[in-house]
Amino acid sequence: MDRTLTLHRQEAADALLKPETQRLLAPFVQQPMTAHEAAEMLGMETNALLYPIKRLTALGLLEVTEHRRRAGRPMKVYRATAQVYFVPFASTSEVTLASYLGAAEEQVSAFMRHQMEHLLLQHHQDWGLRFVPGPTGQLHARLALNAETDLDLQPETAVMLNFVHPYLQLDHQDALNLQQEVLEVFQRYTQIRGAQRYVWRLGLLPVVNPDVQI
């Protein structure tokens, strides 16, 4: 069973919400290792990792498991204090649940933006955003080549899906069926081991507050 830890200390909870903390902690979750071994995995200089390790240890996210003997001073071996961390909203300094969720998702959003930027610049040097009215009159942004033409990444040259459909009208059972079908497709494709890495981000939510528009 995975070792779990609930973070009640605000400083530790806030730290773990930050993408950089998650990145630095990840090697130690996999297995115990020295600062030098973790630095190699992270592509960093060992000296640059020493202070973050000291801070993560002080926050209770890392612990020393052993001292390896060597010529000179023994080397400390660190591991994460858990394999699974739980950060309660109440333990953070976030004022609203929305900001809490935003902090947790920022790493994924930033990663998606970076990959999309690279893909767009690779295939189209000239593009922008075309704002068009939706069913309720709200303006929605679309990637476009000009005022009349949406950006079209040809399937034979590029793979990129990134869109929001805010006006899908479904009964509850239809929404459940859609969710199940999408998950089945996802599970089928996770069995494939191809040459290119892809990121897949999905979201399906009922609109419970129609006063908030996108």
Short mmCIF file of C-alpha atoms in Angstrom, two decimals:
data_model
loop_
_atom_site.label_atom_id
_atom_site.label_comp_id
_atom_site.label_asym_id
_atom_site.label_seq_id
_atom_site.Cartn_x
_atom_site.Cartn_y
_atom_site.Cartn_z
CA MET A 1 0.00 0.00 0.00
CA ASP A 2 1.25 3.51 -0.83
CA ARG A 3 2.52 5.61 2.05
CA THR A 4 0.15 8.55 2.45
CA LEU A 5 0.45 11.85 4.28
CA THR A 6 -2.09 14.60 4.87
CA LEU A 7 -0.50 18.04 5.02
CA HIS A 8 -2.02 20.15 7.79
CA ARG A 9 0.85 22.64 7.98
CA GLN A 10 0.03 25.64 5.79
CA GLU A 11 3.60 26.29 4.66
CA ALA A 12 4.01 22.70 3.47
CA ALA A 13 0.57 22.65 1.82
CA ASP A 14 1.25 25.88 -0.07
CA ALA A 15 4.66 24.64 -1.15
CA LEU A 16 3.30 21.40 -2.61
CA LEU A 17 0.77 23.31 -4.72
CA LYS A 18 3.68 24.91 -6.59
CA PRO A 19 4.78 23.10 -9.78
CA GLU A 20 8.46 23.60 -8.94
CA THR A 21 8.07 21.82 -5.60
CA GLN A 22 6.30 18.94 -7.32
CA ARG A 23 9.10 18.70 -9.88
CA LEU A 24 11.87 18.67 -7.27
CA LEU A 25 10.07 16.19 -5.02
CA ALA A 26 9.19 13.69 -7.76
CA PRO A 27 12.53 11.78 -7.92
CA PHE A 28 12.43 11.10 -4.18
CA VAL A 29 8.89 9.72 -4.41
CA GLN A 30 10.13 7.06 -6.82
CA GLN A 31 12.96 5.81 -4.60
CA PRO A 32 15.49 6.96 -1.98
CA MET A 33 18.46 8.77 -3.49
CA THR A 34 21.22 11.24 -2.83
CA ALA A 35 21.14 14.88 -3.85
CA HIS A 36 23.60 14.09 -6.65
CA GLU A 37 21.42 11.28 -8.03
CA ALA A 38 18.30 13.46 -7.92
CA ALA A 39 20.13 16.35 -9.57
CA GLU A 40 21.12 14.09 -12.46
CA MET A 41 17.50 13.02 -12.95
CA LEU A 42 16.34 16.64 -12.88
CA GLY A 43 19.11 17.92 -15.15
CA MET A 44 20.47 20.25 -12.45
CA GLU A 45 23.76 20.93 -10.76
CA THR A 46 23.96 19.23 -7.36
CA ASN A 47 24.78 22.49 -5.58
CA ALA A 48 21.62 24.08 -6.99
CA LEU A 49 19.52 21.33 -5.41
CA LEU A 50 21.01 21.43 -1.92
CA TYR A 51 18.97 24.37 -0.60
CA PRO A 52 15.64 23.08 -2.02
CA ILE A 53 16.35 19.70 -0.39
CA LYS A 54 17.04 21.42 2.92
CA ARG A 55 13.76 23.34 2.63
CA LEU A 56 11.72 20.28 1.62
CA THR A 57 13.16 18.42 4.59
CA ALA A 58 12.26 21.28 6.94
CA LEU A 59 8.71 21.26 5.54
CA GLY A 60 8.36 17.55 6.26
CA LEU A 61 8.20 16.54 2.60
CA LEU A 62 11.62 14.84 2.59
CA GLU A 63 13.44 12.77 5.18
CA VAL A 64 16.91 11.29 5.55
CA THR A 65 16.84 7.49 5.41
CA GLU A 66 20.55 6.68 5.68
CA HIS A 67 24.10 8.00 5.47
CA ARG A 68 26.24 6.34 2.80
CA ARG A 69 29.87 5.95 3.74
CA ARG A 70 32.49 7.40 1.44
CA ALA A 71 35.84 9.12 1.67
CA GLY A 72 35.25 12.32 3.60
CA ARG A 73 31.77 13.21 4.81
CA PRO A 74 29.01 10.57 4.51
CA MET A 75 26.37 11.21 1.84
CA LYS A 76 22.78 11.63 2.97
CA VAL A 77 20.12 9.55 1.24
CA TYR A 78 16.70 11.17 1.07
CA ARG A 79 13.23 9.93 0.30
CA ALA A 80 9.82 11.56 0.16
CA THR A 81 7.89 11.23 3.40
CA ALA A 82 4.98 9.77 1.41
CA GLN A 83 4.13 8.40 -2.01
CA VAL A 84 0.74 10.09 -1.93
CA TYR A 85 0.14 13.51 -0.39
CA PHE A 86 -3.27 14.96 0.45
CA VAL A 87 -3.55 18.75 0.64
CA PRO A 88 -6.87 19.83 2.22
CA PHE A 89 -8.18 23.14 1.00
CA ALA A 90 -8.43 24.28 4.63
CA SER A 91 -4.69 23.73 5.12
CA THR A 92 -3.69 26.18 2.38
CA SER A 93 -3.52 29.96 2.36
CA GLU A 94 -5.81 30.11 -0.68
CA VAL A 95 -8.82 32.31 0.04
CA THR A 96 -11.24 30.62 -2.35
CA LEU A 97 -11.71 27.09 -3.64
CA ALA A 98 -11.37 28.47 -7.19
CA SER A 99 -7.88 29.83 -6.48
CA TYR A 100 -6.95 26.52 -4.82
CA LEU A 101 -8.01 24.55 -7.90
CA GLY A 102 -6.29 27.09 -10.13
CA ALA A 103 -3.00 26.67 -8.28
CA ALA A 104 -3.23 22.90 -8.60
CA GLU A 105 -3.95 23.03 -12.35
CA GLU A 106 -1.48 25.74 -13.34
CA GLN A 107 1.32 23.27 -14.07
CA VAL A 108 -0.81 21.39 -16.60
CA SER A 109 -2.13 24.61 -18.15
CA ALA A 110 1.36 26.05 -18.54
CA PHE A 111 2.59 22.81 -20.10
CA MET A 112 -0.31 22.79 -22.59
CA ARG A 113 0.28 26.43 -23.54
CA HIS A 114 3.97 25.80 -24.14
CA GLN A 115 3.35 22.76 -26.34
CA MET A 116 0.62 24.55 -28.31
CA GLU A 117 2.88 27.55 -28.90
CA HIS A 118 5.63 25.30 -30.26
CA LEU A 119 3.22 23.45 -32.55
CA LEU A 120 1.62 26.61 -33.91
CA LEU A 121 4.94 28.28 -34.64
CA GLN A 122 6.18 25.10 -36.28
CA HIS A 123 3.27 24.86 -38.71
CA HIS A 124 1.99 28.44 -39.06
CA GLN A 125 3.99 31.62 -38.68
CA ASP A 126 0.98 33.87 -39.25
CA TRP A 127 -2.03 33.27 -37.03
CA GLY A 128 -4.15 35.00 -34.44
CA LEU A 129 -7.46 34.81 -32.62
CA ARG A 130 -10.84 35.27 -34.29
CA PHE A 131 -13.64 36.26 -31.92
CA VAL A 132 -17.07 35.03 -33.00
CA PRO A 133 -20.46 35.06 -31.23
CA GLY A 134 -21.77 31.84 -29.70
CA PRO A 135 -25.40 30.68 -29.33
CA THR A 136 -26.10 33.16 -26.51
CA GLY A 137 -24.23 36.06 -28.09
CA GLN A 138 -21.07 35.62 -26.00
CA LEU A 139 -17.85 36.06 -27.97
CA HIS A 140 -15.58 33.03 -28.27
CA ALA A 141 -11.97 32.95 -29.42
CA ARG A 142 -10.83 30.64 -32.21
CA LEU A 143 -7.35 30.17 -33.59
CA ALA A 144 -7.39 31.72 -37.06
CA LEU A 145 -5.24 32.66 -40.04
CA ASN A 146 -7.25 35.83 -40.71
CA ALA A 147 -10.66 37.40 -40.07
CA GLU A 148 -12.45 34.86 -42.28
CA THR A 149 -10.45 31.64 -41.92
CA ASP A 150 -10.02 29.45 -38.85
CA LEU A 151 -6.63 27.85 -38.35
CA ASP A 152 -6.62 24.38 -39.86
CA LEU A 153 -3.88 22.02 -38.78
CA GLN A 154 -4.11 19.27 -41.35
CA PRO A 155 -4.46 15.77 -39.81
CA GLU A 156 -1.62 14.46 -41.95
CA THR A 157 0.80 17.10 -40.66
CA ALA A 158 -0.18 17.82 -37.05
CA VAL A 159 -2.28 16.53 -34.16
CA MET A 160 -3.82 19.18 -31.94
CA LEU A 161 -7.24 19.33 -30.31
CA ASN A 162 -7.90 22.18 -27.94
CA PHE A 163 -11.43 23.49 -27.79
CA VAL A 164 -14.29 24.30 -25.43
CA HIS A 165 -17.95 23.65 -26.24
CA PRO A 166 -19.85 25.50 -23.49
CA TYR A 167 -23.38 24.83 -24.80
CA LEU A 168 -23.68 21.05 -24.94
CA GLN A 169 -27.29 20.20 -24.01
CA LEU A 170 -27.60 16.67 -22.57
CA ASP A 171 -29.77 14.73 -20.20
CA HIS A 172 -27.95 13.29 -17.19
CA GLN A 173 -27.88 9.76 -18.61
CA ASP A 174 -26.55 11.02 -21.95
CA ALA A 175 -23.75 12.81 -20.11
CA LEU A 176 -22.92 9.61 -18.22
CA ASN A 177 -22.87 7.67 -21.50
CA LEU A 178 -20.59 10.24 -23.12
CA GLN A 179 -18.22 10.10 -20.16
CA GLN A 180 -18.10 6.30 -20.28
CA GLU A 181 -17.51 6.18 -24.04
CA VAL A 182 -14.68 8.72 -23.87
CA LEU A 183 -13.02 6.83 -21.01
CA GLU A 184 -13.28 3.57 -22.95
CA VAL A 185 -11.57 5.17 -25.96
CA PHE A 186 -8.89 6.60 -23.69
CA GLN A 187 -8.25 3.23 -22.04
CA ARG A 188 -7.93 1.56 -25.44
CA TYR A 189 -5.29 3.99 -26.63
CA THR A 190 -3.28 3.86 -23.39
CA GLN A 191 -2.41 0.27 -24.31
CA ILE A 192 -0.48 1.48 -27.38
CA ARG A 193 3.24 2.20 -27.02
CA GLY A 194 4.02 4.53 -29.91
CA ALA A 195 7.07 6.65 -30.69
CA GLN A 196 5.58 10.08 -29.91
CA ARG A 197 4.43 11.33 -26.52
CA TYR A 198 1.06 13.12 -26.41
CA VAL A 199 -0.85 14.88 -23.65
CA TRP A 200 -4.61 14.42 -23.41
CA ARG A 201 -6.66 16.77 -21.27
CA LEU A 202 -10.42 16.33 -20.91
CA GLY A 203 -13.19 18.04 -19.01
CA LEU A 204 -16.94 17.49 -18.82
CA LEU A 205 -18.96 19.34 -16.21
CA PRO A 206 -22.59 20.31 -15.68
CA VAL A 207 -23.11 24.08 -15.66
CA VAL A 208 -24.55 24.70 -12.19
CA ASN A 209 -24.04 28.47 -12.21
CA PRO A 210 -25.25 29.86 -15.56
CA ASP A 211 -24.48 33.42 -14.46
CA VAL A 212 -20.77 32.68 -14.98
CA GLN A 213 -20.08 32.75 -18.72
CA ILE A 214 -17.18 31.55 -20.87
#
